[in-house]
N, CA, C and O of each residue as an XYZ file, in Angstrom:
476
protein
N     266.758    148.786     94.752
C     266.471    149.180     96.131
C     264.966    149.342     96.290
O     264.258    149.681     95.342
N     264.493    149.094     97.502
C     263.072    149.200     97.812
C     262.863    150.223     98.915
O     263.646    150.302     99.862
N     261.819    150.989     98.785
C     261.447    151.946     99.837
C     260.051    151.614    100.357
O     259.151    151.263     99.593
N     259.892    151.732    101.671
C     258.589    151.618    102.311
C     258.219    152.994    102.840
O     258.957    153.575    103.637
N     257.089    153.513    102.405
C     256.670    154.848    102.809
C     255.338    154.744    103.542
O     254.344    154.257    103.001
N     255.346    155.216    104.791
C     254.146    155.155    105.636
C     253.396    156.480    105.597
O     253.968    157.530    105.302
N     252.119    156.408    105.897
C     251.304    157.612    106.023
C     250.135    157.315    106.961
O     249.797    156.157    107.205
N     249.522    158.383    107.482
C     248.307    158.217    108.255
C     248.416    158.418    109.743
O     247.404    158.341    110.441
N     249.593    158.670    110.257
C     249.724    158.909    111.685
C     249.155    160.262    112.076
O     248.749    161.048    111.220
N     249.130    160.527    113.382
C     248.645    161.807    113.851
C     248.199    161.763    115.294
O     248.504    160.829    116.036
N     247.465    162.800    115.677
C     246.952    162.943    117.042
C     245.464    162.607    117.047
O     244.704    163.108    116.219
N     245.058    161.762    117.980
C     243.656    161.369    118.076
C     243.287    161.235    119.542
O     244.134    160.913    120.376
N     242.038    161.478    119.853
C     241.554    161.349    121.233
C     241.322    159.872    121.576
O     241.080    159.056    120.687
N     241.397    159.540    122.844
C     241.085    158.164    123.259
C     239.711    157.742    122.753
O     238.743    158.500    122.820
N     239.651    156.517    122.245
C     238.415    156.016    121.660
C     238.278    156.288    120.182
O     237.371    155.766    119.533
N     239.164    157.096    119.645
C     239.119    157.443    118.234
C     239.767    156.394    117.346
O     240.194    155.336    117.808
N     239.829    156.716    116.061
C     240.365    155.798    115.060
C     241.388    156.490    114.170
O     241.337    157.700    113.951
N     242.311    155.688    113.669
C     243.278    156.123    112.668
C     243.532    154.964    111.723
O     243.380    153.799    112.089
N     243.922    155.301    110.506
C     244.298    154.276    109.536
C     245.697    154.578    109.026
O     245.955    155.655    108.488
N     246.589    153.628    109.198
C     247.953    153.744    108.697
C     248.068    152.979    107.377
O     247.464    151.921    107.200
N     248.844    153.527    106.471
C     249.101    152.859    105.203
C     250.590    152.847    104.919
O     251.334    153.714    105.376
N     251.007    151.855    104.163
C     252.421    151.716    103.807
C     252.494    151.178    102.388
O     251.835    150.194    102.051
N     253.304    151.833    101.556
C     253.465    151.405    100.172
C     254.923    151.085     99.903
O     255.818    151.850    100.264
N     255.150    149.952     99.270
C     256.497    149.541     98.880
C     256.712    149.881     97.422
O     255.868    149.590     96.574
N     257.854    150.504     97.132
C     258.164    150.857     95.752
C     259.595    150.472     95.439
O     260.455    150.441     96.320
N     259.838    150.179     94.172
C     261.159    149.775     93.738
C     261.045    148.925     92.498
O     260.008    148.924     91.834
N     262.114    148.193     92.175
C     262.121    147.392     90.957
C     262.318    145.917     91.251
O     263.130    145.526     92.090
N     261.551    145.115     90.535
C     261.773    143.675     90.455
C     261.962    143.001     91.809
O     262.983    142.361     92.058
N     260.977    143.151     92.670
C     261.050    142.496     93.958
C     259.733    141.763     94.231
O     258.710    142.028     93.598
N     259.787    140.852     95.172
C     258.576    140.186     95.620
C     258.482    140.332     97.136
O     259.495    140.460     97.824
N     257.271    140.311     97.638
C     257.036    140.533     99.056
C     256.364    139.309     99.661
O     255.413    138.764     99.100
N     256.870    138.887    100.811
C     256.240    137.798    101.533
C     255.366    138.420    102.633
O     254.390    139.101    102.322
N     255.687    138.206    103.858
C     254.884    138.777    104.935
C     255.102    140.280    105.048
O     256.175    140.790    104.724
N     254.074    140.983    105.513
C     254.170    142.406    105.817
C     253.621    142.609    107.224
O     252.917    141.754    107.759
N     253.953    143.751    107.811
C     253.447    143.964    109.163
C     253.695    145.351    109.689
O     254.310    146.196    109.039
N     253.195    145.561    110.894
C     253.391    146.808    111.611
C     253.984    146.527    112.987
O     253.578    145.594    113.680
N     254.949    147.352    113.364
C     255.563    147.306    114.678
C     255.465    148.706    115.262
O     255.215    149.674    114.544
N     255.663    148.804    116.569
C     255.645    150.126    117.190
C     256.675    150.213    118.294
O     257.074    149.211    118.888
N     257.095    151.449    118.553
C     258.064    151.687    119.616
C     257.664    152.932    120.383
O     257.625    154.034    119.837
N     257.369    152.737    121.653
C     257.033    153.846    122.532
C     258.316    154.359    123.190
O     259.299    153.623    123.268
N     258.321    155.598    123.659
C     259.519    156.152    124.295
C     259.997    155.281    125.453
O     259.217    154.914    126.332
N     261.270    154.962    125.443
C     261.854    154.170    126.519
C     261.556    152.691    126.462
O     261.908    151.952    127.382
N     260.909    152.242    125.393
C     260.556    150.827    125.276
C     261.127    150.234    124.005
O     261.515    150.953    123.085
N     261.174    148.903    123.968
C     261.651    148.229    122.773
C     260.566    148.199    121.697
O     259.371    148.306    121.974
N     261.034    148.050    120.461
C     260.079    147.911    119.360
C     259.328    146.595    119.536
O     259.925    145.564    119.846
N     258.014    146.640    119.333
C     257.192    145.449    119.517
C     256.282    145.221    118.317
O     255.902    146.153    117.609
N     255.946    143.955    118.115
C     255.053    143.595    117.036
C     253.641    144.061    117.345
O     253.157    143.917    118.467
N     252.985    144.624    116.331
C     251.577    144.991    116.454
C     250.734    143.975    115.695
O     249.826    143.361    116.256
N     251.046    143.804    114.412
C     250.291    142.857    113.590
C     251.113    142.503    112.361
O     251.878    143.325    111.857
N     250.951    141.272    111.881
C     251.556    140.853    110.630
C     250.488    140.198    109.762
O     249.441    139.772    110.250
N     250.776    140.129    108.467
C     249.845    139.503    107.548
C     250.632    138.748    106.488
O     251.587    139.276    105.919
N     250.233    137.524    106.231
C     250.913    136.712    105.234
C     250.511    137.152    103.835
O     249.577    137.935    103.664
N     251.220    136.645    102.843
C     250.870    136.989    101.475
C     249.447    136.515    101.150
O     248.748    137.114    100.333
N     249.046    135.448    101.796
C     247.708    134.922    101.567
C     246.612    135.638    102.343
O     245.428    135.346    102.171
N     247.018    136.595    103.216
C     246.022    137.391    103.920
C     245.716    136.968    105.330
O     244.778    137.481    105.939
N     246.499    136.028    105.874
C     246.265    135.600    107.250
C     246.915    136.579    108.216
O     248.118    136.829    108.135
N     246.124    137.134    109.131
C     246.621    138.125    110.073
C     247.006    137.519    111.410
O     246.471    136.495    111.835
N     247.947    138.183    112.056
C     248.404    137.788    113.383
C     248.558    139.060    114.203
O     249.165    140.025    113.739
N     248.008    139.072    115.435
C     247.963    140.298    116.213
C     248.564    140.127    117.601
O     248.515    139.046    118.187
N     249.128    141.204    118.112
C     249.528    141.239    119.513
C     248.258    141.206    120.363
O     247.225    141.743    119.962
N     248.335    140.586    121.519
C     247.166    140.486    122.392
C     246.603    141.864    122.741
O     245.393    142.022    122.903
N     247.474    142.849    122.856
C     247.056    144.179    123.285
C     246.186    144.907    122.263
O     245.519    145.885    122.601
N     246.189    144.433    121.007
C     245.414    145.126    119.963
C     244.318    144.263    119.352
O     243.544    144.738    118.522
N     244.248    143.002    119.755
C     243.228    142.112    119.209
C     241.831    142.677    119.441
O     241.497    143.128    120.536
N     241.027    142.642    118.385
C     239.665    143.147    118.489
C     239.543    144.638    118.240
O     238.437    145.153    118.078
N     240.675    145.339    118.209
C     240.648    146.789    117.972
C     241.321    147.178    116.661
O     240.891    148.117    115.991
N     242.372    146.458    116.298
C     243.135    146.767    115.087
C     242.881    145.695    114.032
O     242.667    144.527    114.353
N     242.910    146.114    112.767
C     242.764    145.184    111.647
C     243.823    145.485    110.605
O     243.949    146.619    110.142
N     244.583    144.463    110.237
C     245.609    144.604    109.214
C     245.076    144.052    107.893
O     244.354    143.055    107.865
N     245.447    144.722    106.801
C     245.047    144.263    105.479
C     246.148    144.591    104.478
O     247.029    145.401    104.767
N     246.103    143.972    103.311
C     247.113    144.252    102.290
C     246.500    144.128    100.907
O     245.475    143.478    100.703
N     247.168    144.779     99.970
C     246.794    144.700     98.567
C     248.045    144.262     97.815
O     248.951    145.065     97.592
N     248.096    143.011     97.429
C     249.307    142.479     96.793
C     249.570    143.131     95.437
O     250.726    143.285     95.045
N     248.539    143.508     94.733
C     248.725    144.136     93.422
C     249.370    145.512     93.536
O     250.097    145.943     92.642
N     249.098    146.193     94.644
C     249.626    147.542     94.845
C     250.809    147.575     95.807
O     251.385    148.634     96.052
N     251.169    146.412     96.352
C     252.277    146.330     97.316
C     252.056    147.261     98.502
O     252.957    147.998     98.905
N     250.867    147.219     99.045
C     250.545    148.060    100.190
C     250.030    147.225    101.358
O     249.487    146.134    101.181
N     250.215    147.766    102.544
C     249.666    147.175    103.755
C     249.061    148.303    104.579
O     249.608    149.404    104.635
N     247.940    148.025    105.214
C     247.254    149.038    106.005
C     246.940    148.504    107.399
O     246.864    147.295    107.621
N     246.761    149.432    108.323
C     246.404    149.069    109.689
C     245.277    149.990    110.130
O     245.487    151.186    110.328
N     244.091    149.436    110.282
C     242.956    150.192    110.793
C     242.952    150.064    112.301
O     242.871    148.960    112.839
N     243.039    151.194    112.981
C     243.134    151.204    114.436
C     241.893    151.871    115.015
O     241.659    153.060    114.795
N     241.108    151.111    115.748
C     239.893    151.620    116.382
C     240.028    151.557    117.904
O     240.902    150.874    118.438
N     239.156    152.273    118.576
C     239.142    152.281    120.052
C     240.536    152.522    120.610
O     240.999    151.805    121.496
N     241.186    153.530    120.084
C     242.576    153.798    120.476
C     242.669    154.207    121.935
O     241.779    154.863    122.476
N     243.770    153.804    122.561
C     244.043    154.090    123.969
C     245.340    154.882    124.077
O     246.173    154.828    123.172
N     245.521    155.611    125.163
C     246.781    156.345    125.339
C     248.007    155.438    125.248
O     249.061    155.867    124.778
N     247.877    154.206    125.687
C     249.024    153.286    125.629
C     249.345    152.828    124.212
O     250.340    152.132    124.009
N     248.532    153.196    123.233
C     248.853    152.918    121.835
C     249.789    153.978    121.252
O     250.254    153.839    120.121
N     250.061    155.013    122.005
C     250.963    156.071    121.553
C     252.350    155.515    121.304
O     252.948    154.899    122.186
N     252.862    155.733    120.097
C     254.162    155.196    119.715
C     254.479    155.645    118.285
O     253.636    156.208    117.587
N     255.711    155.382    117.879
C     256.061    155.479    116.460
C     255.774    154.119    115.841
O     256.255    153.096    116.326
N     255.003    154.111    114.786
C     254.616    152.876    114.120
C     255.451    152.696    112.856
O     255.593    153.608    112.042
N     256.000    151.484    112.719
C     256.883    151.170    111.597
C     256.275    150.071    110.736
O     255.768    149.070    111.243
N     256.336    150.276    109.443
C     255.931    149.257    108.480
C     257.113    148.323    108.234
O     258.264    148.757    108.201
N     256.819    147.057    108.066
C     257.844    146.058    107.787
C     257.405    145.182    106.631
O     256.226    144.851    106.507
N     258.350    144.806    105.787
C     258.035    143.886    104.694
C     259.214    142.955    104.470
O     260.367    143.383    104.492
N     258.920    141.686    104.256
C     259.935    140.695    103.916
C     260.050    140.683    102.393
O     259.136    140.239    101.698
N     261.178    141.174    101.881
C     261.319    141.425    100.445
C     262.453    140.596     99.862
O     263.504    140.420    100.478
N     262.208    140.092     98.656
C     263.224    139.298     97.982
C     263.437    139.811     96.558
O     262.501    140.227     95.876
N     264.701    139.766     96.135
C     265.053    140.064     94.748
C     265.438    138.788     94.005
O     265.818    138.814     92.834
N     265.329    137.688     94.714
C     265.682    136.402     94.122
C     265.127    135.262     94.949
O     264.009    134.801     94.721
N     265.924    134.806     95.919
C     265.515    133.679     96.741
C     265.320    134.084     98.205
O     264.291    133.778     98.806
N     266.305    134.765     98.768
C     266.285    135.094    100.185
C     265.427    136.324    100.462
O     265.505    137.326     99.751
N     264.596    136.230    101.522
C     263.786    137.373    101.930
C     264.514    138.152    103.029
O     265.036    137.574    103.982
N     264.534    139.451    102.873
C     265.219    140.354    103.789
C     264.204    141.336    104.356
O     263.362    141.836    103.611
N     264.259    141.631    105.668
C     263.313    142.599    106.226
C     263.679    144.036    105.866
O     264.825    144.458    106.021
N     262.691    144.770    105.386
C     262.822    146.198    105.127
C     261.883    146.944    106.070
O     260.838    146.433    106.475
N     262.295    148.187    106.412
C     261.532    149.001    107.343
C     261.207    150.361    106.740
O     261.988    150.919    105.970
N     260.051    150.877    107.103
C     259.724    152.245    106.773
C     260.369    153.193    107.767
O     261.042    152.764    108.704
N     260.160    154.489    107.556
C     260.806    155.502    108.388
C     260.059    155.737    109.692
O     260.593    156.357    110.613
N     258.837    155.251    109.776
C     258.047    155.416    110.991
C     257.076    156.577    110.903
O     257.356    157.591    110.264
N     255.935    156.417    111.548
C     254.942    157.485    111.615
C     254.415    157.570    113.050
O     254.096    156.553    113.666
N     254.330    158.777    113.562
C     253.942    158.977    114.961
C     252.431    158.880    115.130
O     251.664    159.490    114.385
N     252.027    158.105    116.116
C     250.625    158.030    116.538
C     250.563    158.468    117.988
O     251.226    157.886    118.847
N     249.770    159.490    118.263
C     249.610    160.006    119.617
C     248.144    159.965    119.996
O     247.295    160.540    119.315
N     247.855    159.278    121.094
C     246.479    159.164    121.583
C     246.400    159.940    122.888
O     246.945    159.519    123.909
N     245.718    161.071    122.846
C     245.676    161.949    124.011
C     244.449    162.846    123.941
O     243.990    163.219    122.862
N     243.932    163.181    125.111
C     242.809    164.125    125.169
C     243.313    165.537    125.389
O     242.516    166.472    125.465
């Protein structure tokens, strides 16, 4: 079994920054793409950013230029640096990883971490 554990959420003022981190732990697995999604109250979960195993990032239009996704394949971690935060970035942020124990990759999710942008 694999666990994804997130950290780094919290309360920040508009224009501030936060860094989210996610670590995957378990036995004998490999990871393909990793990413971050978010869900605001009353809204569907949406993609924030993904990153391939090779390090190619993909971002939602709403966060381009403000957020940066990165990963460390040796440590099985993915991070999201969030700058110039806006109130509309308030949401629960979820880590996602495509994980395989053999051939097929299956999506795993973290438990979520709250990000609140408010003055």
